[in-house]
Amino acid sequence: MSDIEIPESHPRYQSLLTRHRIEEGVEKGITSQQGLIAQGRGEAFDYLLGERTIPSADDAARVAAAHLLLATHPVVSVNGNVAALCPAEIVELANTVDADIEVNLFNRTDERMQAIVDHLREHGADEVKGLTADGRIPGIDHERAKVDADGIGSADVVVVPLEDGDRAEALGAMDKTEIVVDLNPMSRSARVATVPIVDNIVRAVPNITAHARELADASREELEAIVADFDADAALADAERVIRSGSDGSE
Ligand code: PTJ
């Protein structure tokens, strides 16, 4: 990571790099201006979590990997913040678990959709879905309802990072397994997720990939046991406890 002129030893290096990527995303027409606000909200929670992956979030990332390996048709949904922050890591995750990538935007415009598809292709994606938009998620009346029928429309497991609660709830109602990455354990999307990962997207995505690689040879029974053991409410309660107390119990 060397796209900013700040030494990696700087204590706030990762945070400054993340801000820089979001700013650059806005300049390139990838990230919406609201994305800057969303980033600020996320940063506040990350600061309280100690800007690290807490053990319960690492466990959740492993469960997410198991779900993705068990899935028949997994899809990773990408918005303007995710595309700016970790495009290559999204492509790597999708390749590792054989998932489709689909762009899905709250502030959807044709220009921004195309800019994100192009950006993901520049970072190694072969096929990026989302432009066809021939499917709809029932129960949502904004642009996020638009999906590809052969993408999110027919997925059994969907990774939805930095989601708004509406779509997360509607996808749940369609009986899809939802893996949500959100730094706020109290957000509606984290609360309705099958697997909430309370971590920064820049850490969570490579972590899911690492777990998927480690679990690549696990049997279906082993993966199903990992999935069955997970308690989403306990994961959220743990993240909230860390935020309030500043300790994850591991020190
Ligand atoms: O690109 P678009 O048009 O689809 O718009 C995307 C945004 C993010 C602007 C839109 O979905 C939005 O407004 O989201 P919210 O409602 O602000 O929710 C964003 C959530 O993501 C909040 O709960 C933040 O805490 C969380 N968040 C922000 N940055 C990160 C994050 N979670 C993980 N990693 C981050 N880097």
GROMACS .gro file of N, CA and C in nm, residues 160-226:
model
  201
  160VAL      N    1  -2.298  -0.851   0.175
  160VAL     CA    2  -2.347  -0.714   0.158
  160VAL      C    3  -2.273  -0.620   0.252
  161PRO      N    4  -2.160  -0.567   0.207
  161PRO     CA    5  -2.085  -0.476   0.294
  161PRO      C    6  -2.143  -0.335   0.294
  162LEU      N    7  -2.133  -0.266   0.405
  162LEU     CA    8  -2.179  -0.127   0.419
  162LEU      C    9  -2.319  -0.107   0.363
  163GLU      N   10  -2.408  -0.188   0.411
  163GLU     CA   11  -2.542  -0.195   0.355
  163GLU      C   12  -2.634  -0.098   0.428
  164ASP      N   13  -2.747  -0.061   0.363
  164ASP     CA   14  -2.849   0.005   0.442
  164ASP      C   15  -2.949  -0.101   0.488
  165GLY      N   16  -3.013  -0.073   0.599
  165GLY     CA   17  -3.097  -0.174   0.664
  165GLY      C   18  -3.211  -0.226   0.578
  166ASP      N   19  -3.266  -0.138   0.493
  166ASP     CA   20  -3.381  -0.176   0.410
  166ASP      C   21  -3.355  -0.298   0.325
  167ARG      N   22  -3.246  -0.290   0.249
  167ARG     CA   23  -3.220  -0.401   0.158
  167ARG      C   24  -3.178  -0.525   0.235
  168ALA      N   25  -3.103  -0.504   0.342
  168ALA     CA   26  -3.062  -0.619   0.423
  168ALA      C   27  -3.186  -0.695   0.471
  169GLU      N   28  -3.285  -0.622   0.515
  169GLU     CA   29  -3.408  -0.683   0.564
  169GLU      C   30  -3.482  -0.754   0.450
  170ALA      N   31  -3.490  -0.688   0.335
  170ALA     CA   32  -3.563  -0.745   0.221
  170ALA      C   33  -3.494  -0.871   0.168
  171LEU      N   34  -3.361  -0.872   0.167
  171LEU     CA   35  -3.289  -0.992   0.121
  171LEU      C   36  -3.312  -1.107   0.218
  172GLY      N   37  -3.319  -1.074   0.346
  172GLY     CA   38  -3.349  -1.175   0.449
  172GLY      C   39  -3.486  -1.235   0.424
  173ALA      N   40  -3.582  -1.147   0.388
  173ALA     CA   41  -3.720  -1.195   0.363
  173ALA      C   42  -3.724  -1.286   0.241
  174MET      N   43  -3.625  -1.274   0.150
  174MET     CA   44  -3.618  -1.363   0.033
  174MET      C   45  -3.546  -1.494   0.067
  175ASP      N   46  -3.519  -1.514   0.197
  175ASP     CA   47  -3.455  -1.637   0.243
  175ASP      C   48  -3.311  -1.653   0.197
  176LYS      N   49  -3.246  -1.542   0.170
  176LYS     CA   50  -3.104  -1.551   0.134
  176LYS      C   51  -3.020  -1.542   0.262
  177THR      N   52  -2.909  -1.612   0.260
  177THR     CA   53  -2.814  -1.600   0.370
  177THR      C   54  -2.735  -1.473   0.348
  178GLU      N   55  -2.737  -1.384   0.448
  178GLU     CA   56  -2.671  -1.255   0.430
  178GLU      C   57  -2.550  -1.241   0.519
  179ILE      N   58  -2.439  -1.207   0.457
  179ILE     CA   59  -2.317  -1.180   0.532
  179ILE      C   60  -2.297  -1.029   0.525
  180VAL      N   61  -2.310  -0.961   0.638
  180VAL     CA   62  -2.301  -0.814   0.640
  180VAL      C   63  -2.170  -0.773   0.706
  181VAL      N   64  -2.098  -0.682   0.642
  181VAL     CA   65  -1.978  -0.624   0.706
  181VAL      C   66  -2.015  -0.481   0.742
  182ASP      N   67  -2.014  -0.449   0.869
  182ASP     CA   68  -2.053  -0.315   0.914
  182ASP      C   69  -1.986  -0.289   1.049
  183LEU      N   70  -1.922  -0.173   1.060
  183LEU     CA   71  -1.852  -0.140   1.184
  183LEU      C   72  -1.946  -0.104   1.298
  184ASN      N   73  -2.073  -0.082   1.266
  184ASN     CA   74  -2.169  -0.046   1.370
  184ASN      C   75  -2.253  -0.168   1.408
  185PRO      N   76  -2.228  -0.227   1.527
  185PRO     CA   77  -2.304  -0.348   1.563
  185PRO      C   78  -2.451  -0.318   1.592
  186MET      N   79  -2.484  -0.188   1.602
  186MET     CA   80  -2.624  -0.152   1.631
  186MET      C   81  -2.702  -0.117   1.505
  187SER      N   82  -2.635  -0.120   1.389
  187SER     CA   83  -2.706  -0.084   1.266
  187SER      C   84  -2.809  -0.192   1.232
  188ARG      N   85  -2.915  -0.150   1.162
  188ARG     CA   86  -3.022  -0.244   1.129
  188ARG      C   87  -2.970  -0.358   1.042
  189SER      N   88  -2.879  -0.324   0.949
  189SER     CA   89  -2.828  -0.430   0.860
  189SER      C   90  -2.750  -0.535   0.939
  190ALA      N   91  -2.668  -0.490   1.035
  190ALA     CA   92  -2.593  -0.587   1.116
  190ALA      C   93  -2.690  -0.674   1.195
  191ARG      N   94  -2.799  -0.613   1.240
  191ARG     CA   95  -2.894  -0.685   1.327
  191ARG      C   96  -2.977  -0.788   1.251
  192VAL      N   97  -2.998  -0.765   1.121
  192VAL     CA   98  -3.080  -0.863   1.046
  192VAL      C   99  -2.993  -0.966   0.973
  193ALA      N  100  -2.861  -0.951   0.978
  193ALA     CA  101  -2.772  -1.040   0.903
  193ALA      C  102  -2.770  -1.182   0.959
  194THR      N  103  -2.753  -1.280   0.872
  194THR     CA  104  -2.727  -1.416   0.919
  194THR      C  105  -2.590  -1.416   0.987
  195VAL      N  106  -2.494  -1.350   0.923
  195VAL     CA  107  -2.359  -1.340   0.979
  195VAL      C  108  -2.315  -1.193   0.976
  196PRO      N  109  -2.322  -1.123   1.090
  196PRO     CA  110  -2.270  -0.987   1.094
  196PRO      C  111  -2.120  -0.990   1.127
  197ILE      N  112  -2.042  -0.920   1.046
  197ILE     CA  113  -1.898  -0.909   1.075
  197ILE      C  114  -1.873  -0.763   1.112
  198VAL      N  115  -1.846  -0.739   1.241
  198VAL     CA  116  -1.826  -0.602   1.287
  198VAL      C  117  -1.677  -0.571   1.276
  199ASP      N  118  -1.641  -0.523   1.158
  199ASP     CA  119  -1.500  -0.498   1.128
  199ASP      C  120  -1.494  -0.403   1.009
  200ASN      N  121  -1.378  -0.341   0.991
  200ASN     CA  122  -1.360  -0.255   0.874
  200ASN      C  123  -1.353  -0.343   0.750
  201ILE      N  124  -1.420  -0.300   0.645
  201ILE     CA  125  -1.421  -0.376   0.519
  201ILE      C  126  -1.279  -0.405   0.469
  202VAL      N  127  -1.186  -0.310   0.492
  202VAL     CA  128  -1.050  -0.330   0.442
  202VAL      C  129  -0.978  -0.444   0.514
  203ARG      N  130  -1.022  -0.475   0.636
  203ARG     CA  131  -0.964  -0.591   0.706
  203ARG      C  132  -1.050  -0.716   0.686
  204ALA      N  133  -1.184  -0.696   0.684
  204ALA     CA  134  -1.274  -0.811   0.683
  204ALA      C  135  -1.265  -0.892   0.553
  205VAL      N  136  -1.257  -0.825   0.440
  205VAL     CA  137  -1.261  -0.900   0.312
  205VAL      C  138  -1.138  -0.992   0.298
  206PRO      N  139  -1.014  -0.938   0.316
  206PRO     CA  140  -0.900  -1.031   0.308
  206PRO      C  141  -0.904  -1.140   0.415
  207ASN      N  142  -0.966  -1.109   0.528
  207ASN     CA  143  -0.975  -1.209   0.635
  207ASN      C  144  -1.070  -1.323   0.597
  208ILE      N  145  -1.183  -1.290   0.534
  208ILE     CA  146  -1.275  -1.396   0.488
  208ILE      C  147  -1.201  -1.484   0.386
  209THR      N  148  -1.127  -1.419   0.297
  209THR     CA  149  -1.052  -1.494   0.193
  209THR      C  150  -0.951  -1.589   0.259
  210ALA      N  151  -0.880  -1.539   0.358
  210ALA     CA  152  -0.779  -1.622   0.426
  210ALA      C  153  -0.847  -1.743   0.492
  211HIS      N  154  -0.963  -1.721   0.556
  211HIS     CA  155  -1.035  -1.833   0.618
  211HIS      C  156  -1.084  -1.931   0.511
  212ALA      N  157  -1.130  -1.877   0.399
  212ALA     CA  158  -1.181  -1.966   0.292
  212ALA      C  159  -1.067  -2.054   0.239
  213ARG      N  160  -0.949  -1.996   0.229
  213ARG     CA  161  -0.834  -2.076   0.181
  213ARG      C  162  -0.802  -2.187   0.281
  214GLU      N  163  -0.805  -2.148   0.408
  214GLU     CA  164  -0.772  -2.244   0.513
  214GLU      C  165  -0.878  -2.355   0.520
  215LEU      N  166  -1.004  -2.324   0.485
  215LEU     CA  167  -1.113  -2.422   0.493
  215LEU      C  168  -1.138  -2.494   0.360
  216ALA      N  169  -1.054  -2.466   0.261
  216ALA     CA  170  -1.079  -2.519   0.126
  216ALA      C  171  -1.096  -2.671   0.122
  217ASP      N  172  -1.023  -2.742   0.208
  217ASP     CA  173  -1.031  -2.889   0.205
  217ASP      C  174  -1.125  -2.946   0.311
  218ALA      N  175  -1.194  -2.860   0.382
  218ALA     CA  176  -1.286  -2.909   0.487
  218ALA      C  177  -1.405  -2.980   0.423
  219SER      N  178  -1.458  -3.081   0.494
  219SER     CA  179  -1.574  -3.154   0.441
  219SER      C  180  -1.700  -3.068   0.459
  220ARG      N  181  -1.807  -3.105   0.388
  220ARG     CA  182  -1.937  -3.036   0.404
  220ARG      C  183  -1.981  -3.041   0.550
  221GLU      N  184  -1.961  -3.157   0.613
  221GLU     CA  185  -2.004  -3.172   0.753
  221GLU      C  186  -1.930  -3.073   0.843
  222GLU      N  187  -1.798  -3.060   0.819
  222GLU     CA  188  -1.720  -2.965   0.902
  222GLU      C  189  -1.770  -2.822   0.879
  223LEU      N  190  -1.794  -2.789   0.753
  223LEU     CA  191  -1.840  -2.652   0.724
  223LEU      C  192  -1.978  -2.628   0.785
  224GLU      N  193  -2.064  -2.728   0.775
  224GLU     CA  194  -2.199  -2.714   0.832
  224GLU      C  195  -2.193  -2.699   0.984
  225ALA      N  196  -2.097  -2.766   1.046
  225ALA     CA  197  -2.084  -2.755   1.192
  225ALA      C  198  -2.038  -2.613   1.230
  226ILE      N  199  -1.948  -2.556   1.151
  226ILE     CA  200  -1.900  -2.419   1.178
  226ILE      C  201  -2.018  -2.321   1.168
   0.00000   0.00000   0.00000
